[in-house]
Every structure is written in C-alpha cells, then in structure tokens.
Short mmCIF file of C-alpha atoms and ligand atoms in Angstrom, two decimals:
data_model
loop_
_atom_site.label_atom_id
_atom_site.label_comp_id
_atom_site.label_asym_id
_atom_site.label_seq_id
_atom_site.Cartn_x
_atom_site.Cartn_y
_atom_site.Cartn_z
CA UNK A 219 -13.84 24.64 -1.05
CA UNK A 220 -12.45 24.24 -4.39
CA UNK A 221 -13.97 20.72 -6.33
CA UNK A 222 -11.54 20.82 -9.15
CA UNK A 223 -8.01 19.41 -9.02
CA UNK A 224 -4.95 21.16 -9.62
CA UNK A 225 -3.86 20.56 -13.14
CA UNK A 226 -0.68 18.75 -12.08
CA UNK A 227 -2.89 16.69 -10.20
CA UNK A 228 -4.94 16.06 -13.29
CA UNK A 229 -2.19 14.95 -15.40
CA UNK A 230 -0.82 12.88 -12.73
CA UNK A 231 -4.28 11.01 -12.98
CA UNK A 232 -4.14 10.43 -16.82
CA UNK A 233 -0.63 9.06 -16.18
CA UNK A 234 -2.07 6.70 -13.39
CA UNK A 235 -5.28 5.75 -15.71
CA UNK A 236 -2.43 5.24 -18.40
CA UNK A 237 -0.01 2.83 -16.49
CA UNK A 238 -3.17 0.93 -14.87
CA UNK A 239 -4.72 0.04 -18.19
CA UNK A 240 -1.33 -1.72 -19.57
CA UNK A 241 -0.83 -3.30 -16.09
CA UNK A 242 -4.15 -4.49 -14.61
CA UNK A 243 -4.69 -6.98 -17.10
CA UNK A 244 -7.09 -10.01 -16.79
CA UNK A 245 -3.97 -12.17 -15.69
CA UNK A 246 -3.22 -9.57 -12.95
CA UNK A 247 -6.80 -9.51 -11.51
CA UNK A 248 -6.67 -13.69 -11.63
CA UNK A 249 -4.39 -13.66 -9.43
CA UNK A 250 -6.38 -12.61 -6.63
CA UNK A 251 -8.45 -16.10 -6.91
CA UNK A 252 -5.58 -17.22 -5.03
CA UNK A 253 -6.87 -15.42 -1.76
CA UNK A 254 -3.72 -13.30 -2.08
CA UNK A 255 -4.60 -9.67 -2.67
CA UNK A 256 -1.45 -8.86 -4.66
CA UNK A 257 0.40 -9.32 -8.00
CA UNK A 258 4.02 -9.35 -7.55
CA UNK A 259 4.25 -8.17 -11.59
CA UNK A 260 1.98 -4.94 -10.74
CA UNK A 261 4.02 -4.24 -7.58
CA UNK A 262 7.23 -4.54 -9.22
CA UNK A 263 6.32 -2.15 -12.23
CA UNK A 264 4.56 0.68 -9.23
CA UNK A 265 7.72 0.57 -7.71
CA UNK A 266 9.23 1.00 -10.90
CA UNK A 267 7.27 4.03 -11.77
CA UNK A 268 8.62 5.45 -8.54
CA UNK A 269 4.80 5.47 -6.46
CA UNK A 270 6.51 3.63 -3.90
CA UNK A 271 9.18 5.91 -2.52
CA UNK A 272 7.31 8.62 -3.86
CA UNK A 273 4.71 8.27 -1.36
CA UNK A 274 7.00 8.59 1.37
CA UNK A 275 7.11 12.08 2.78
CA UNK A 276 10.21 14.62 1.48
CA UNK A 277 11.36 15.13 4.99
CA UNK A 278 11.99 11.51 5.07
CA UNK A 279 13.84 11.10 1.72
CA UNK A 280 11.45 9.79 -0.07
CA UNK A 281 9.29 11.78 -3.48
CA UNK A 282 6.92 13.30 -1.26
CA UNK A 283 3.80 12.84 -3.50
CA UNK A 284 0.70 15.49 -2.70
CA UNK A 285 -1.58 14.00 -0.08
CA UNK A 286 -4.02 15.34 -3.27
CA UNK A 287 -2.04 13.23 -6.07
CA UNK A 288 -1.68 10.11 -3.77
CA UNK A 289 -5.77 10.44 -2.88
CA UNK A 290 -5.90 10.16 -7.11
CA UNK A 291 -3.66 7.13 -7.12
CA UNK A 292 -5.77 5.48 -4.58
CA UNK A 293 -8.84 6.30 -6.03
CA UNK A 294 -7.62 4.71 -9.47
CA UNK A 295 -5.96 1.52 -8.37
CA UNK A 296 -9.65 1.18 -6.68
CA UNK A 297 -11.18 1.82 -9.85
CA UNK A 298 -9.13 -0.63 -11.95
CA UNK A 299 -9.84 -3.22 -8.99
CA UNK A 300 -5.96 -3.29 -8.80
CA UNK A 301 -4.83 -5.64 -6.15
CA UNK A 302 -2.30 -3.51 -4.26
CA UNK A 303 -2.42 -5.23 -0.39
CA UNK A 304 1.37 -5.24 -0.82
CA UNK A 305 1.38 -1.37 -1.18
CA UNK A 306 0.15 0.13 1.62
CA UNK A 307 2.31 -1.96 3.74
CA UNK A 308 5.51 -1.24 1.91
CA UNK A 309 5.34 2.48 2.46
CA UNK A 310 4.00 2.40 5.53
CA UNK A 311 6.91 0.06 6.85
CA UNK A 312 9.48 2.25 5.37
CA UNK A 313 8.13 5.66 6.72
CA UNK A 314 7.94 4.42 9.97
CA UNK A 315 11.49 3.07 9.62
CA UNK A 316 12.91 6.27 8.29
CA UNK A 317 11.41 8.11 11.03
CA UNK A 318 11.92 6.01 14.10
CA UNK A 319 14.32 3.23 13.04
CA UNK A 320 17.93 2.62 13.33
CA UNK A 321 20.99 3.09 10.31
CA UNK A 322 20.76 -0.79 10.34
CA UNK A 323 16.86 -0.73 9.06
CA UNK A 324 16.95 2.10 6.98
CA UNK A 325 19.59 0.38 5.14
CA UNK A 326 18.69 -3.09 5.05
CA UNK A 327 14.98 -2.74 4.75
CA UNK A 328 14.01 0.56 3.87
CA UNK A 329 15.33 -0.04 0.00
CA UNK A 330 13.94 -3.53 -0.17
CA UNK A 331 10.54 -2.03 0.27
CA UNK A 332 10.89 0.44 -2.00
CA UNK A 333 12.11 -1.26 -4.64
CA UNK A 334 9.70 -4.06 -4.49
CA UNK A 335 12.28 -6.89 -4.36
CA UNK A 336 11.00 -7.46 -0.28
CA UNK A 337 6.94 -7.32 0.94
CA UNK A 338 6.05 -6.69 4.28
CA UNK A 339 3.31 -7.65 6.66
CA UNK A 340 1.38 -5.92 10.11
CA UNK A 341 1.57 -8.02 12.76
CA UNK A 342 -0.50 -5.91 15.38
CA UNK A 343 -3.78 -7.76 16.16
CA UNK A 344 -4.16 -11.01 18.38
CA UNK A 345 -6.76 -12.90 18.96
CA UNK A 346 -7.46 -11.50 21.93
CA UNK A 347 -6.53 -7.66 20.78
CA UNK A 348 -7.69 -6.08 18.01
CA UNK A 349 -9.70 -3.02 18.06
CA UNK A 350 -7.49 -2.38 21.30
CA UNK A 351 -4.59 -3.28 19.62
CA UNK A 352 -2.11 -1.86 22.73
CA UNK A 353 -3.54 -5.13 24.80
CA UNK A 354 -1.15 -6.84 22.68
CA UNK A 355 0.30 -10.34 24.70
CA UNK A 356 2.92 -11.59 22.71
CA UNK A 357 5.76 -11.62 24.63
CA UNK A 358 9.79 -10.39 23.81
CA UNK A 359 12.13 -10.66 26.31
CA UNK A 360 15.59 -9.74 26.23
CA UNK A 361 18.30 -12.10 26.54
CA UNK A 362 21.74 -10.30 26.08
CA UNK A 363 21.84 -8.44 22.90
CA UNK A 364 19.19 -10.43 21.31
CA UNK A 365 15.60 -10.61 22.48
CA UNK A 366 13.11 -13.75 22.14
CA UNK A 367 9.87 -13.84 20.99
CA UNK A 368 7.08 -15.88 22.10
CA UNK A 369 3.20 -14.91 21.36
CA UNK A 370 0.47 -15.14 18.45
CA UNK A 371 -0.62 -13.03 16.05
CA UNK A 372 -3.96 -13.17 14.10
CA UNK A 373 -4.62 -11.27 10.62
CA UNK A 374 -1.15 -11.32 9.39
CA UNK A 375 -2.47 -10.83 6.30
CA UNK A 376 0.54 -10.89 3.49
CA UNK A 377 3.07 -12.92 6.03
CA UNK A 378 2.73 -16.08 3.39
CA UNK A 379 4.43 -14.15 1.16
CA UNK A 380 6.33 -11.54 2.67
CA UNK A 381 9.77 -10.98 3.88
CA UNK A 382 9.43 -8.92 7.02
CA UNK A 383 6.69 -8.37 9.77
CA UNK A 384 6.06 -5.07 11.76
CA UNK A 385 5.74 -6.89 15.00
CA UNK A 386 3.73 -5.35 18.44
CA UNK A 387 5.59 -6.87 20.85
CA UNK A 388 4.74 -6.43 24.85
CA UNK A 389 8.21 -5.83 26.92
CA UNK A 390 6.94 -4.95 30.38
CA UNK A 391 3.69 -6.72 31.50
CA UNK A 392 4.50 -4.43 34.83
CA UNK A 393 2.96 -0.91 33.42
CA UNK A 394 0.26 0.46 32.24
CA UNK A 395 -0.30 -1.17 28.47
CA UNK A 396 0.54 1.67 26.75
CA UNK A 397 3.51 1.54 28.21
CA UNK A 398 4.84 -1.56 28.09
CA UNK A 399 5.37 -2.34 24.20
CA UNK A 400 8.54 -2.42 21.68
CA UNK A 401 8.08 -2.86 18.00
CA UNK A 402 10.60 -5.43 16.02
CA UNK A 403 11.11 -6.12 12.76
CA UNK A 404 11.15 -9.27 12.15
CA UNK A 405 12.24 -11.58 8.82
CA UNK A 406 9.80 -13.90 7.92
CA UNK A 407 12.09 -16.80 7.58
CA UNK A 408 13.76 -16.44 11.20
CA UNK A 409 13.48 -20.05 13.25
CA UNK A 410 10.61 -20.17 14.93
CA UNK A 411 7.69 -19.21 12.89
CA UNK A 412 4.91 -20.59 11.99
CA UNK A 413 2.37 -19.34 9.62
CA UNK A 414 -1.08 -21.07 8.83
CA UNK A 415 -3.57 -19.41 6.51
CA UNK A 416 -7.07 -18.42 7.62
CA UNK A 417 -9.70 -17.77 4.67
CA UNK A 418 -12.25 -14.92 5.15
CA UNK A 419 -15.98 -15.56 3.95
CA UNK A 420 -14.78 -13.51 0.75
CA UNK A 421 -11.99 -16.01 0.17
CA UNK A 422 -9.36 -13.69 1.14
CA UNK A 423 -6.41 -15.40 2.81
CA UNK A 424 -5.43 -13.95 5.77
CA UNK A 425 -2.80 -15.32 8.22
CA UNK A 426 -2.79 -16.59 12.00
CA UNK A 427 1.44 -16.39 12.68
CA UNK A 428 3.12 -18.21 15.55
CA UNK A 429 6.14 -17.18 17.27
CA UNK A 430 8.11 -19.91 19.18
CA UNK A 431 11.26 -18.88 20.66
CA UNK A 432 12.00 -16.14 18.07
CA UNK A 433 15.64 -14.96 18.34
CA UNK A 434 16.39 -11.79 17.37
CA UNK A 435 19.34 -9.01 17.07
CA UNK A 436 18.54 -6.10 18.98
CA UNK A 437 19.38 -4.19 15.96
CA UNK A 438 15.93 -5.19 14.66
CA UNK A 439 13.99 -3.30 17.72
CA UNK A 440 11.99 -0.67 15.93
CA UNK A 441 12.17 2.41 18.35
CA UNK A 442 12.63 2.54 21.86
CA UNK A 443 12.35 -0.35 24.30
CA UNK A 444 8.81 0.41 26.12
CA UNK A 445 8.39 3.27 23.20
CA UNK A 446 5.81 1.08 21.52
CA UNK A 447 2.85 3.20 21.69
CA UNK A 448 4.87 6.30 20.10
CA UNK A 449 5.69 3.73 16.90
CA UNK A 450 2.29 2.81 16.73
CA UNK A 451 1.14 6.77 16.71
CA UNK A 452 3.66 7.16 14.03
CA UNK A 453 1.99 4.15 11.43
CA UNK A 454 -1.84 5.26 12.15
CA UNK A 455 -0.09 8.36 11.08
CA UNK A 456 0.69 6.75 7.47
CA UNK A 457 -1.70 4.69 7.13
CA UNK A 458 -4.27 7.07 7.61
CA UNK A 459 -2.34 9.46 4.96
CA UNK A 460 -2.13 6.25 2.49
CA UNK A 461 -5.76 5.54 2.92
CA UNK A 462 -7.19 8.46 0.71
CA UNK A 463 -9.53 8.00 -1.21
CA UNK A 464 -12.42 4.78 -0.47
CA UNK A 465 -13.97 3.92 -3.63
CA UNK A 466 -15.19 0.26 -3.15
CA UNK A 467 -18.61 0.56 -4.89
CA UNK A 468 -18.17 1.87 -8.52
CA UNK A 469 -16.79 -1.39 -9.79
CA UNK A 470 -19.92 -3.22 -8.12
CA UNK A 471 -22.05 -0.73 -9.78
CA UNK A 472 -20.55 -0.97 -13.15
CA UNK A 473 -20.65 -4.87 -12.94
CA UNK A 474 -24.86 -4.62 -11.98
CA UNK A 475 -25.09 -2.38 -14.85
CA UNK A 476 -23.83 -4.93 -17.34
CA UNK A 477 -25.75 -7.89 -15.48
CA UNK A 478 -28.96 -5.62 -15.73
CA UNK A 479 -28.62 -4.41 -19.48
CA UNK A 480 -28.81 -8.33 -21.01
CA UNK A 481 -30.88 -9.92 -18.30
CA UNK A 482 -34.72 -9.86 -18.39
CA UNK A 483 -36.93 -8.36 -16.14
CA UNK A 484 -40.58 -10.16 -15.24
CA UNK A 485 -42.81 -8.39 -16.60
CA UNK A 486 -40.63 -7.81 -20.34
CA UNK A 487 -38.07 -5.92 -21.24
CA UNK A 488 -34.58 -5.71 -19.48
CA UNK A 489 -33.49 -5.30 -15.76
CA UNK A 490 -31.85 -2.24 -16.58
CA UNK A 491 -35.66 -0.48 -17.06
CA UNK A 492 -37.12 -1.78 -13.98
CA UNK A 493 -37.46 1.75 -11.94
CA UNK A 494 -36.64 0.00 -8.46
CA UNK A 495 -33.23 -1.29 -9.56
CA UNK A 496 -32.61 2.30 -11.73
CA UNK A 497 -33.62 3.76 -7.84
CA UNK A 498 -30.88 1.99 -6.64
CA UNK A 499 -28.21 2.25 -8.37
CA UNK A 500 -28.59 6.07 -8.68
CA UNK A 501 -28.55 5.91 -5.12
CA UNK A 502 -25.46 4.11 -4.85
CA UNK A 503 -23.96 6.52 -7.27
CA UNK A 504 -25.21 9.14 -5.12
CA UNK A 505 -23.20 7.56 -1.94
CA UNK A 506 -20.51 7.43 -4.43
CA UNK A 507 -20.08 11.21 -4.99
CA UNK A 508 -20.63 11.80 -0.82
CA UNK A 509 -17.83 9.61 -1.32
CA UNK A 510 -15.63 11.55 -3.42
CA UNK A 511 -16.48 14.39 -1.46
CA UNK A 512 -15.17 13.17 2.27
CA UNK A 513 -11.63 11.67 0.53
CA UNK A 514 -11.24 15.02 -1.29
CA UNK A 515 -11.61 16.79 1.73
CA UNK A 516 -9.11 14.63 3.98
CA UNK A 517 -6.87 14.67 1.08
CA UNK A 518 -7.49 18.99 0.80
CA UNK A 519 -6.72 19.10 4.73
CA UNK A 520 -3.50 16.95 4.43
CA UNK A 521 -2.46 18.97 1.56
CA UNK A 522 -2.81 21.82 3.67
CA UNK A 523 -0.98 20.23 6.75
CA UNK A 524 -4.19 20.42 8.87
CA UNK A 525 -5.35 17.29 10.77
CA UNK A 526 -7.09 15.49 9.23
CA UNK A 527 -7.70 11.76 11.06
CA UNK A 528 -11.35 12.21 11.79
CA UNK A 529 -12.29 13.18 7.77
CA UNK A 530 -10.26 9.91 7.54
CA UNK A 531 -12.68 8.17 9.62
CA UNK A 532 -15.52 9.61 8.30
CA UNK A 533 -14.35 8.49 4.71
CA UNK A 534 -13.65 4.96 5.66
CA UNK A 535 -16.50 4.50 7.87
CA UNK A 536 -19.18 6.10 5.04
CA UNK A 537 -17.21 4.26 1.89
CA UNK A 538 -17.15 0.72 3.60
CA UNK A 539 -20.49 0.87 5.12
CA UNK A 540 -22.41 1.78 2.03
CA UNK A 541 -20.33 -0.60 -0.16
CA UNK A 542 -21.69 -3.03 2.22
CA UNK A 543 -25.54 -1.62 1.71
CA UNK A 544 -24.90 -1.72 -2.00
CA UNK A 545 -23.88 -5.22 -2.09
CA UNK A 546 -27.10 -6.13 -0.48
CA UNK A 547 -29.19 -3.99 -2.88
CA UNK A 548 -27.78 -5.46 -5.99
CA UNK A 549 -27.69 -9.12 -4.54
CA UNK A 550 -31.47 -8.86 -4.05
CA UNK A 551 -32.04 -7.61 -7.23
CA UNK A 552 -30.50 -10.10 -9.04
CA UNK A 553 -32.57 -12.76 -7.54
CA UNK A 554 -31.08 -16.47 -8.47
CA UNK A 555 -28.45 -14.78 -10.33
CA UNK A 556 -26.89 -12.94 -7.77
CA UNK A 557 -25.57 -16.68 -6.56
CA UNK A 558 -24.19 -17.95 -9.30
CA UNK A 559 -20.71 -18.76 -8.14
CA UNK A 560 -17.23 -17.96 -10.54
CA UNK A 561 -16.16 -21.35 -11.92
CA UNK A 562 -12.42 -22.58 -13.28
CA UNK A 563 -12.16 -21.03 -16.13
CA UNK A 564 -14.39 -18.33 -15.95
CA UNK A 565 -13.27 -14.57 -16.45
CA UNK A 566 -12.82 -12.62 -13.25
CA UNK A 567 -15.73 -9.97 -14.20
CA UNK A 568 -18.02 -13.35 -14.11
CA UNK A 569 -19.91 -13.60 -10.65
CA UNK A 570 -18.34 -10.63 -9.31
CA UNK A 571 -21.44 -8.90 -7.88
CA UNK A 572 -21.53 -12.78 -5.68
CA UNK A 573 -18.10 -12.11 -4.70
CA UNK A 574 -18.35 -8.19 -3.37
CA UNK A 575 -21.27 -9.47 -1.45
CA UNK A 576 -18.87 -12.00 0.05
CA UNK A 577 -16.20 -9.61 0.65
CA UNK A 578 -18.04 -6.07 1.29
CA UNK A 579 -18.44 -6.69 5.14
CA UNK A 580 -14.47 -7.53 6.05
CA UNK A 581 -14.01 -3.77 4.76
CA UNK A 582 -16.05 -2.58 7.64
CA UNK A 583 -13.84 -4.02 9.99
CA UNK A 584 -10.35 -4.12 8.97
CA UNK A 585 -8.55 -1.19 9.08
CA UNK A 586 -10.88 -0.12 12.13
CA UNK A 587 -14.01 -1.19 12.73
CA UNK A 588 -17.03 1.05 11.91
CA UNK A 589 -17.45 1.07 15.60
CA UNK A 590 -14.06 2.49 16.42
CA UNK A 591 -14.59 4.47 13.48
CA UNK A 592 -17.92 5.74 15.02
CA UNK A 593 -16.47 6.94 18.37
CA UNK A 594 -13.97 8.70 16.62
CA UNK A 595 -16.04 11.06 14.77
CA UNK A 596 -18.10 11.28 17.83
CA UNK A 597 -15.67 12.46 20.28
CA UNK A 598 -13.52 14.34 17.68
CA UNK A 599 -16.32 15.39 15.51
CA UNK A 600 -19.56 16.25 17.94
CA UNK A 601 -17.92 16.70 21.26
CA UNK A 602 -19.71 14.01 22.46
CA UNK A 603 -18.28 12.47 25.86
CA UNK A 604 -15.27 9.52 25.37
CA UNK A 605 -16.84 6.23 24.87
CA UNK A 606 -16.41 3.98 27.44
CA UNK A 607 -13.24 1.58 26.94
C1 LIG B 793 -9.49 -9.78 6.50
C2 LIG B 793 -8.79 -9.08 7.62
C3 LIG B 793 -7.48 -8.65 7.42
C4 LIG B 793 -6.78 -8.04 8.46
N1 LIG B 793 -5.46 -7.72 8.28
C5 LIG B 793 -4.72 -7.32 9.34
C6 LIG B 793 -3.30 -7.17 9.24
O1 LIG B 793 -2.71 -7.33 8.17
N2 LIG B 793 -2.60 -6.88 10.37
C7 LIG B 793 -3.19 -6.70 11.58
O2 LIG B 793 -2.51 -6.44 12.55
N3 LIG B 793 -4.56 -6.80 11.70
C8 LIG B 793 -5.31 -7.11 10.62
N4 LIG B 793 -6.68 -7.28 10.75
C9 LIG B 793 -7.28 -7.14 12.06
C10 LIG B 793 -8.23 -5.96 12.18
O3 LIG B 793 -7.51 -4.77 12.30
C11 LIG B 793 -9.09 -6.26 13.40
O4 LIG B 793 -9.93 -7.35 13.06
C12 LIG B 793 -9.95 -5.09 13.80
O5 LIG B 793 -9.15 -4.05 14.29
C13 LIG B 793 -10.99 -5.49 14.87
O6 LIG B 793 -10.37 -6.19 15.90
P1 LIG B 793 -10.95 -7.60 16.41
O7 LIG B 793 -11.16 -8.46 15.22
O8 LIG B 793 -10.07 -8.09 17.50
O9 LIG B 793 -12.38 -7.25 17.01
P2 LIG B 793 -12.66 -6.57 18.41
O10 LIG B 793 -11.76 -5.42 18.63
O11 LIG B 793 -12.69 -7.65 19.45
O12 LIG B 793 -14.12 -6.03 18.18
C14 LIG B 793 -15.28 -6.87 18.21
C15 LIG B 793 -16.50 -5.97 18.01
O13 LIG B 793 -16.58 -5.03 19.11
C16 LIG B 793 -16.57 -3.71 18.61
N5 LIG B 793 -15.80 -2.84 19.50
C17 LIG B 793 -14.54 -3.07 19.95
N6 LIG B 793 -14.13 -2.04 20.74
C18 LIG B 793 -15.17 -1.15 20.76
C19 LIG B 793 -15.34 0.12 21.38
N7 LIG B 793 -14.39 0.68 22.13
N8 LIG B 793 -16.53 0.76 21.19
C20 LIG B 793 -17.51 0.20 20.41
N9 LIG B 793 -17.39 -1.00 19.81
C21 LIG B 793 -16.23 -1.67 19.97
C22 LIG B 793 -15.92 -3.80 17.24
O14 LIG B 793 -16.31 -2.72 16.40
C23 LIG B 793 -16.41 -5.13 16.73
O15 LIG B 793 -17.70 -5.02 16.19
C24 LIG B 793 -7.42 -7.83 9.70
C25 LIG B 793 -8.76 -8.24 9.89
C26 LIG B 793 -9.43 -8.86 8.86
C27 LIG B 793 -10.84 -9.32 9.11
#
C-alpha cells in the first residue's frame, strides 16, 4: 500500500486548509455553545465552494469527489473543529434522492440541499429502536393519495433547524420488519409536528420529534411502498462513504499541550516535562496515526470500488473509542483543572479538554454503537459466527 497521496489530492488539501482558515473563525466555532453543531455561514460558503454536490457520486449528477479527496476534507473540517452536522446530512439526503426518489424530489429538494438554502435531518431511531433501527413503530397509513403519519422519533438531531426529515416510517405491521417500511420525506413545518429538544451530557442538542396526524402527498414517499429496507441499504451506503476519515483526538491533544506547557507540575517545572503525561500523549498520537492509517485504507478501497464497510467500522469504532480513552487520560492529568467549566465570555479554546470529556462518549454510540460496530468486524472481519440478534 501506497502512504502518500496523489498530488491532486494534495493540492485539494491545501485548498481545504486554505478555505477552513478564513471560515472557521472564533465566531463560527461559538456557535456551537448553542448545542447546535452547525454554522449556517460555514455551510453556505461549502456549498458555495461546490463540496456539497461535489460529494455526490458522478453517476448521480453530482462532482463526484475521490472517496481519497473527500477522506481529506473530512479529516480537515475535523482538524479545524469545523461544525459541519448539517453536511453529512445534506449529501446524504440528496444521494439517496437521486438514486431512489421521484422527478418531484429531485427537483424540489435535491437543489435545496445542495445549495445550502434547505438543511435536513435523520429521523430513523425511536425510542424503542435504535441500534435495530428496522423495528421502527411509527406508523403511515395511506389514506387516498396522501398518507398520515402518526409515531415518535428520538435523536432527530438538526430537526430544530432544518427543513426536511428522512423519515422511517412502518407501512405493514403484517410482515416480517424488514419488510414492512416506506421512507417519506417530510417538511419540517407540515401540521402536526412537534419538536422538543433533548441535551446530551456534552451539551449537544439533540431532538425527540412528534408526529400527530401528519398529512402527506404521496409524492413525498421516498422509494417503494414496503421498499424501506432497500432505502435504508442505499443511505448506510453514503453515509459510510461520507464518514472517511475519524480524527476526533488531535484537537484534544493540541489543547493538553497548551494547558501542559504554562501550568506547573508538583514537584517544579511545567506539566509538559512530567514523563507520565509526555507517555500519554505520545500514545494518543500514536492511536492517532493507527488512525490515519484505517481511514486511508477505507478511503484507498472506495477509491478502488472495493467494499469497504467493515474498514469503515473498524475506523469509527478505533477513532471514537480511543478519543474516548484520551479524554480520560488528559482529564486525570489535569487534576482540578481539568473541571474548570467555559464561562460567558470566555474563548471557545478555554475549558475545551472539560468539554471533549463531556462529549467523547456520544461518539461511541451515534452513528453505530461500538457494539454494532464490534459484530461487524467480527462476522465480516474474523469469520466469527453472527451475533445473536
Ligand atoms: C447525540 C446523538 C445524536 C444522534 N443523532 C441521530 C440522528 O440524527 N438521527 C437518528 O435517526 N438517530 C440518531 N442517533 C441515534 C443513534 O443512532 C442511536 O442512539 C444508536 O444507533 C443506538 O441506538 P439506541 O440508542 O436505541 O441504543 P440500543 O440500540 O438500544 O443499544 C443499547 C446498548 O445495547 C447495545 N446493543 C444493541 N444491539 C446490540 C447487538 N446486536 N449486539 C451487541 N450489543 C448491542 C448497544 O451497543 C448499546 O450499548 C443519535 C444518538 C445520539 C446519542
């Protein structure tokens, strides 16, 4: 395997590091105090610059950006801390659209997205469905040539402030539950919804969404009635190609270096001597480059058109789960500091080593849980037997 990017891909990445240092400013990363992962400003100018519809594959219409250059965009928004919820969602709503969806989508949503004028949300867990998302219960049923929605949905994350919602719906409670679902999309502001924000431990907002009596156009069904499961194939497909790169720690790591190069250690000196922390944080850059490693490679095998979900896995599940570890490392070494909370007014670099401790063990889960994660990579990975469901 060959460690060095294409020069194209290079270039791209000085473009990327060029763009992000004019547009992640200290105003953009404020506004994630608002529990809103997102800046409508940063978005907007992304969109702009064409990342947007660029990620979306040729075939589709879209730029058809590298699986290698989009693994480099990733890894850079990461970098800059960017907040880019908003992204992911936008092109995976609009591939799955211009694959599966009807002229009326493509050409009412599809550009929306694209441009960054309309933000979208997932609305596949419940509270009783996550992990096994197909259990889905919220309910459409049709009614002429509209359909009505009735049901709950839990970790809408975005739905505050998006337009549309990729809605899991359940259409035939008869069948086996793979077999019963139809996807919708569904705007935001149709009668009937209610959203209500629920805060994660890391202050994120996320959203519980309500559905009472939803009335809906059946030119809003997303596929084929009952043809649920083959939509939801389609988005793990994206989202598994947007996902490239996973590099949560390096921020945390720079922002322990600059606690540990002013603050004192016990014994004289500065923290940034002591030879436990120095342990640490080499390991953590260590994990880092394992890091770099597993997205190059699922980024190599998509290039390549070779499958490439369970290097996905393995990326995710290794990135999230040591940002996690690291957290707790430089926590305990900072000792009282390590809780001193952000205050109005402060900077968003202050306390931000507090924060990722907060916010390091939602990674693990969203997105698929290390668990699910796990039994991937062992029944794709080691041939072990399929885990139990
Ligand atoms: C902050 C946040 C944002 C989110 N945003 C969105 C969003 O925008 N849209 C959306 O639809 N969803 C979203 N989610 C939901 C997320 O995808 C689910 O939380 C996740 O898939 C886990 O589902 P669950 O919470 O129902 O837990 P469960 O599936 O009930 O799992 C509970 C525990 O059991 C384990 N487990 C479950 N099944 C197995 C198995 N087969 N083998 C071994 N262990 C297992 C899990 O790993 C976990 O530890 C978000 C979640 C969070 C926390």
């Amino acid at each position: 395997m060959d460690f060095s990017y294409p020069a194209d891909v290079e270039a791209f990445r000085t473009e990327v590091q060029e763009f992000l240092t004019e547009h992640v400013t200290d105003a953009v990363l404020e506004e994630v105090d608002t529990g809103t992962v997102h800046s409508d400003d940063l978005h907007k100018a992304m969109a702009a610059k064409g990342w947007l519809s660029g990620a979306v594959p040729t075939e589709l219409g879209g730029g058809g950006m590298s699986p290698l250059k989009m693994s480099v965009l990733i890894e850079e928004l990461q970098l800059f801390r960017a907040p880019i919820d908003a992204m992911g969602v936008a092109i995976g709503m609009a591939s799955i659209i211009l694959e599966l969806g009807n002229d009326f989508l493509k050409g009412e949503v599809v550009p929306r997205l694209l441009s960054g004028d309309a933000l979208g949300a997932f609305g596949y867990s419940e509270p009783e469905s996550g992990s096994d998302v197909a259990a889905a219960q919220t309910k459409a049923v049709r009614d002429g040539d509209e359909w009505v929605i009735n049901g709950q949905k839990m970790w809408t994350t975005m739905a505050h402030v998006a337009d549309y919602v990729i809605l899991l719906t359940r259409t035939n409670p008869d069948v086996p539950k793979h077999k019963g679902l139809t996807f919708f999309i569904v705007p935001l502001d149709s009668p009937g919804i209610e959203i209500q924000p629920v805060w994660t431990m890391g202050y994120e907002r996320s959203n519980a969404t309500f559905y009472d009596e939803v009335r809906l156009d059946d030119k809003w069904r997303l596929g084929d009635v009952d043809g649920g499961w083959n939509v939801m194939k389609t988005a793990l497909k994206f989202e598994r190609g947007i996902a490239g790169g996973q590099f949560y720690s390096p921020p945390l790591i720079d922002a322990t270096i600059d606690w540990a190069t002013d603050a004192p250690a016990p014994d004289g000196g500065a923290m940034i001597d002591d030879p436990g922390l120095r342990e640490s944080l080499v390991r953590a850059m260590i994990d880092v480059e394992v890091c770099r490693c597993f997205a190059q490679k699922t980024a190599y095998l998509a290039d390549t058109g070779a499958p490439f979900g369970v290097e996905g896995s393995m990326t995710k599940l290794f990135a999230s789960e040591t940002f996690k570890k690291h957290s707790h490392w430089f926590m305990d070494a900072m000792g009282p500091d390590g809780l001193v909370k952000r205050v109005e007014g402060d900077g968003p670099h202050v306390a931000f080593v507090e924060e990722t401790f907060r916010h390091a063990p939602v990674t693990t889960i969203y997105g698929g849980t290390s668990e699910i994660n796990r039994n991937m990579v062992a029944e794709a990975h080691l041939g072990l037997p399929r885990a139990r469901r």
